[in-house]
Amino acid sequence: MKKVLVLEDETNIRSFVVINLKRAGYETIEAGTGEEALELLRQNPDTKVALLDIMLPGIDGFEVCRRIRASNSQIGIIMLTARTQEMDKVTGLMTGADDYVTKPFSPAELTARVDALYRRAGGVVQENAEEIHQPPFLLNTRNRTLEKNGQRVKLTQVEYSIIKLFMDNPGKALSREEILDTVWGRDYFGELKIVDVNIRRLRIKIEDDPTSPTYINTVWGYGYKWGA
Ligand code: CA
């Protein structure tokens, strides 16, 4: 769901980046060369953010950035640079990058940058937007409907509110309390079990296989999470 491409030829740096992004709730696709990265993006058009190293064997990160931008204006691009010269930043931005991180960087710095860009790149749509598109789902917030693969899924208003909460927070673990407060209201003193019951029903409606859910995931002892 929250897919990030990591292009870095140094495997130890790449693993470091990948581990930290996964911990932050992202799904990663990895490439060691620019050519490979472009091919992977072609196969994964739902990728929201790309992290591009600059110094690479074959075409460099700037060229990769330029080629991505030639056909994709939506994706967020962050350059990973070992050098700090102003020139690199200017070149990177000129080729279409949105941001850059200078090595060595901390996991917190990296995920903060990716989060910011991910939100801007349309992973989380603005509140006043009328449609939230997270394939295979399309949520229309004006007429409060959900489609899966273009087919309408009939939802109750409560189920709709739960799905909306999930789609507003992809990849984030939501506690049962939080779901109850948001969907039923803070002054609703119902049982947490009502959350579970609604989730069970929702899974039957939206999961390919409700017995092994992939969209609404259980976070044991805590609550639920939308997506990987
Ligand atoms: Ca490199």
Short mmCIF file of C-alpha atoms and ligand atoms in Angstrom, two decimals:
data_model
loop_
_atom_site.label_atom_id
_atom_site.label_comp_id
_atom_site.label_asym_id
_atom_site.label_seq_id
_atom_site.Cartn_x
_atom_site.Cartn_y
_atom_site.Cartn_z
CA MET A 1 0.00 0.00 0.00
CA LYS A 2 2.60 2.55 1.09
CA LYS A 3 5.19 1.64 -1.47
CA VAL A 4 8.65 3.20 -1.52
CA LEU A 5 11.45 2.53 -4.00
CA VAL A 6 14.96 2.45 -2.57
CA LEU A 7 17.73 2.86 -5.15
CA GLU A 8 21.15 2.45 -3.57
CA ASP A 9 24.09 0.39 -4.81
CA GLU A 10 25.75 0.02 -1.40
CA THR A 11 23.94 -2.94 0.10
CA ASN A 12 24.60 -2.06 3.75
CA ILE A 13 23.15 1.42 3.33
CA ARG A 14 20.23 0.01 1.35
CA SER A 15 19.45 -2.55 4.09
CA PHE A 16 19.63 0.18 6.72
CA VAL A 17 17.15 2.30 4.79
CA VAL A 18 14.85 -0.63 4.02
CA ILE A 19 14.75 -1.88 7.62
CA ASN A 20 13.84 1.55 8.92
CA LEU A 21 11.18 2.18 6.30
CA LYS A 22 9.59 -1.19 6.99
CA ARG A 23 9.58 -0.40 10.68
CA ALA A 24 7.76 2.84 9.82
CA GLY A 25 5.06 0.89 7.98
CA TYR A 26 6.25 1.15 4.39
CA GLU A 27 6.52 -1.54 1.79
CA THR A 28 9.84 -1.29 -0.02
CA ILE A 29 11.08 -2.25 -3.45
CA GLU A 30 14.85 -2.31 -3.86
CA ALA A 31 17.19 -1.59 -6.72
CA GLY A 32 20.97 -1.49 -7.01
CA THR A 33 21.16 0.28 -10.37
CA GLY A 34 19.21 3.05 -12.07
CA GLU A 35 18.14 0.77 -14.89
CA GLU A 36 16.74 -1.72 -12.39
CA ALA A 37 14.94 1.07 -10.52
CA LEU A 38 13.21 2.31 -13.67
CA GLU A 39 12.10 -1.22 -14.52
CA LEU A 40 10.75 -1.77 -10.99
CA LEU A 41 8.81 1.49 -11.13
CA ARG A 42 7.29 0.42 -14.41
CA GLN A 43 6.12 -2.78 -12.71
CA ASN A 44 4.94 -0.91 -9.58
CA PRO A 45 3.07 2.18 -10.78
CA ASP A 46 1.52 2.60 -7.31
CA THR A 47 4.89 3.55 -5.80
CA LYS A 48 4.44 6.85 -3.93
CA VAL A 49 8.00 7.81 -3.00
CA ALA A 50 11.43 7.05 -4.50
CA LEU A 51 14.74 7.38 -2.66
CA LEU A 52 17.53 7.77 -5.19
CA ASP A 53 21.24 7.49 -4.50
CA ILE A 54 23.27 9.69 -6.84
CA MET A 55 26.57 7.90 -7.41
CA LEU A 56 25.70 4.62 -9.07
CA PRO A 57 27.15 2.19 -11.58
CA GLY A 58 25.50 2.92 -14.96
CA ILE A 59 23.19 5.90 -15.15
CA ASP A 60 23.40 8.16 -12.09
CA GLY A 61 20.63 9.21 -9.70
CA PHE A 62 20.05 12.52 -11.46
CA GLU A 63 19.41 10.77 -14.74
CA VAL A 64 17.05 8.30 -13.03
CA CYS A 65 15.21 11.25 -11.50
CA ARG A 66 14.94 12.96 -14.88
CA ARG A 67 13.58 9.81 -16.53
CA ILE A 68 11.03 9.20 -13.76
CA ARG A 69 9.80 12.78 -13.98
CA ALA A 70 9.45 12.53 -17.75
CA SER A 71 6.40 10.34 -17.21
CA ASN A 72 5.43 10.73 -13.55
CA SER A 73 4.72 14.01 -11.80
CA GLN A 74 2.94 12.44 -8.83
CA ILE A 75 5.68 10.41 -7.21
CA GLY A 76 7.74 12.01 -4.42
CA ILE A 77 11.49 11.87 -5.03
CA ILE A 78 14.20 12.17 -2.39
CA MET A 79 17.86 12.18 -3.40
CA LEU A 80 20.31 10.42 -1.10
CA THR A 81 23.55 12.28 -1.34
CA ALA A 82 26.92 11.63 0.25
CA ARG A 83 28.08 15.06 -0.77
CA THR A 84 26.91 18.32 0.69
CA GLN A 85 27.77 20.74 -2.09
CA GLU A 86 25.08 23.25 -3.01
CA MET A 87 25.59 22.18 -6.61
CA ASP A 88 24.18 18.71 -5.95
CA LYS A 89 21.08 20.10 -4.32
CA VAL A 90 20.50 22.47 -7.20
CA THR A 91 21.11 19.76 -9.78
CA GLY A 92 18.81 17.39 -7.92
CA LEU A 93 16.01 19.89 -7.69
CA MET A 94 16.49 20.90 -11.31
CA THR A 95 16.04 17.29 -12.41
CA GLY A 96 12.77 17.11 -10.49
CA ALA A 97 13.60 15.87 -6.98
CA ASP A 98 11.42 17.09 -4.10
CA ASP A 99 13.92 16.72 -1.30
CA TYR A 100 17.33 15.37 -0.45
CA VAL A 101 18.91 13.70 2.56
CA THR A 102 22.63 13.88 3.21
CA LYS A 103 24.45 10.76 4.32
CA PRO A 104 24.93 9.80 7.06
CA PHE A 105 21.32 10.28 8.15
CA SER A 106 19.42 9.00 11.17
CA PRO A 107 16.42 6.65 10.83
CA ALA A 108 14.21 9.35 12.35
CA GLU A 109 15.34 11.95 9.84
CA LEU A 110 14.84 9.58 6.94
CA THR A 111 11.34 8.44 7.91
CA ALA A 112 10.27 12.02 8.71
CA ARG A 113 11.24 13.08 5.19
CA VAL A 114 9.55 10.09 3.59
CA ASP A 115 6.39 10.61 5.69
CA ALA A 116 6.17 14.26 4.69
CA LEU A 117 6.58 13.48 1.03
CA TYR A 118 4.28 10.49 1.15
CA ARG A 119 1.50 12.69 2.50
CA ARG A 120 2.11 15.28 -0.17
CA ALA A 121 2.41 12.72 -2.95
CA GLY A 122 -1.18 11.71 -2.36
CA GLY A 123 -0.80 8.73 -0.04
CA VAL A 124 -3.12 10.58 2.29
CA VAL A 125 -5.55 12.80 0.52
CA GLN A 126 -6.54 16.19 1.93
CA GLU A 127 -9.64 16.25 4.08
CA ASN A 128 -11.71 18.22 1.61
CA ALA A 129 -10.92 15.84 -1.23
CA GLU A 130 -13.90 13.92 -2.49
CA GLU A 131 -12.16 10.71 -3.40
CA ILE A 132 -9.54 8.64 -1.66
CA HIS A 133 -8.02 6.19 -4.10
CA GLN A 134 -6.01 3.34 -2.62
CA PRO A 135 -6.15 0.49 -5.11
CA PRO A 136 -8.19 -1.66 -5.26
CA PHE A 137 -10.37 0.71 -3.21
CA LEU A 138 -11.97 4.01 -4.09
CA LEU A 139 -13.71 5.87 -1.30
CA ASN A 140 -16.02 8.72 -2.26
CA THR A 141 -16.40 11.05 0.73
CA ARG A 142 -19.13 13.13 -0.86
CA ASN A 143 -21.67 10.35 -1.27
CA ARG A 144 -20.00 8.09 1.34
CA THR A 145 -19.53 5.07 -0.89
CA LEU A 146 -16.80 2.51 -1.33
CA GLU A 147 -15.80 0.67 -4.46
CA LYS A 148 -13.47 -2.29 -4.72
CA ASN A 149 -12.14 -2.94 -8.22
CA GLY A 150 -14.89 -0.69 -9.53
CA GLN A 151 -17.65 -2.65 -7.77
CA ARG A 152 -19.75 -0.95 -5.11
CA VAL A 153 -19.40 -2.42 -1.62
CA LYS A 154 -22.53 -1.86 0.44
CA LEU A 155 -21.58 -0.38 3.80
CA THR A 156 -23.39 0.83 6.87
CA GLN A 157 -22.56 4.36 7.98
CA VAL A 158 -20.48 2.98 10.84
CA GLU A 159 -18.59 0.69 8.49
CA TYR A 160 -18.05 3.62 6.16
CA SER A 161 -16.65 5.70 9.02
CA ILE A 162 -14.27 2.91 10.00
CA ILE A 163 -13.02 2.52 6.43
CA LYS A 164 -12.60 6.30 6.13
CA LEU A 165 -10.55 6.32 9.34
CA PHE A 166 -8.37 3.50 8.00
CA MET A 167 -7.87 5.08 4.59
CA ASP A 168 -6.95 8.38 6.23
CA ASN A 169 -4.28 6.53 8.21
CA PRO A 170 -2.73 3.90 5.95
CA GLY A 171 -0.20 1.68 7.69
CA LYS A 172 -0.86 3.20 11.09
CA ALA A 173 -1.80 0.96 14.01
CA LEU A 174 -5.07 2.28 15.45
CA SER A 175 -6.11 1.23 18.92
CA ARG A 176 -9.63 -0.09 19.48
CA GLU A 177 -10.23 2.89 21.80
CA GLU A 178 -9.16 5.29 19.09
CA ILE A 179 -11.49 3.66 16.56
CA LEU A 180 -14.36 3.71 19.05
CA ASP A 181 -13.78 7.38 19.91
CA THR A 182 -13.50 8.48 16.30
CA VAL A 183 -16.35 6.48 14.85
CA TRP A 184 -18.86 6.35 17.69
CA GLY A 185 -17.86 9.60 19.38
CA ARG A 186 -16.03 10.38 22.58
CA ASP A 187 -19.12 10.33 24.72
CA TYR A 188 -20.17 6.90 23.58
CA PHE A 189 -19.59 4.52 26.45
CA GLY A 190 -19.97 1.34 24.49
CA GLU A 191 -17.91 -1.78 24.68
CA LEU A 192 -14.74 -2.17 22.69
CA LYS A 193 -16.21 -5.42 21.42
CA ILE A 194 -18.45 -3.43 19.10
CA VAL A 195 -15.32 -2.41 17.21
CA ASP A 196 -14.33 -6.03 16.73
CA VAL A 197 -17.79 -7.01 15.58
CA ASN A 198 -17.85 -4.28 12.97
CA ILE A 199 -14.36 -5.15 11.79
CA ARG A 200 -15.36 -8.78 11.41
CA ARG A 201 -18.31 -7.74 9.25
CA LEU A 202 -16.19 -5.35 7.23
CA ARG A 203 -13.67 -8.04 6.51
CA ILE A 204 -16.37 -10.26 5.08
CA LYS A 205 -17.35 -7.40 2.78
CA ILE A 206 -13.95 -6.20 1.61
CA GLU A 207 -11.31 -8.89 2.08
CA ASP A 208 -10.50 -11.37 -0.67
CA ASP A 209 -10.31 -14.00 2.07
CA PRO A 210 -11.84 -12.81 5.38
CA THR A 211 -10.10 -15.61 7.29
CA SER A 212 -6.69 -14.27 6.30
CA PRO A 213 -7.21 -10.52 5.95
CA THR A 214 -4.71 -8.38 4.07
CA TYR A 215 -6.41 -4.97 4.17
CA ILE A 216 -7.61 -4.79 7.76
CA ASN A 217 -4.82 -6.32 9.78
CA THR A 218 -4.97 -7.21 13.46
CA VAL A 219 -2.39 -5.61 15.72
CA TRP A 220 -2.42 -8.10 18.56
CA GLY A 221 -3.32 -6.71 21.96
CA TYR A 222 -3.86 -3.26 20.49
CA GLY A 223 -6.17 -2.80 17.58
CA TYR A 224 -6.09 -2.73 13.80
CA LYS A 225 -4.07 -1.45 10.92
CA TRP A 226 -4.97 -0.65 7.31
CA GLY A 227 -2.60 -2.28 4.83
CA ALA A 228 0.86 -3.71 5.32
CA CA B 1 26.37 4.98 -4.36
#
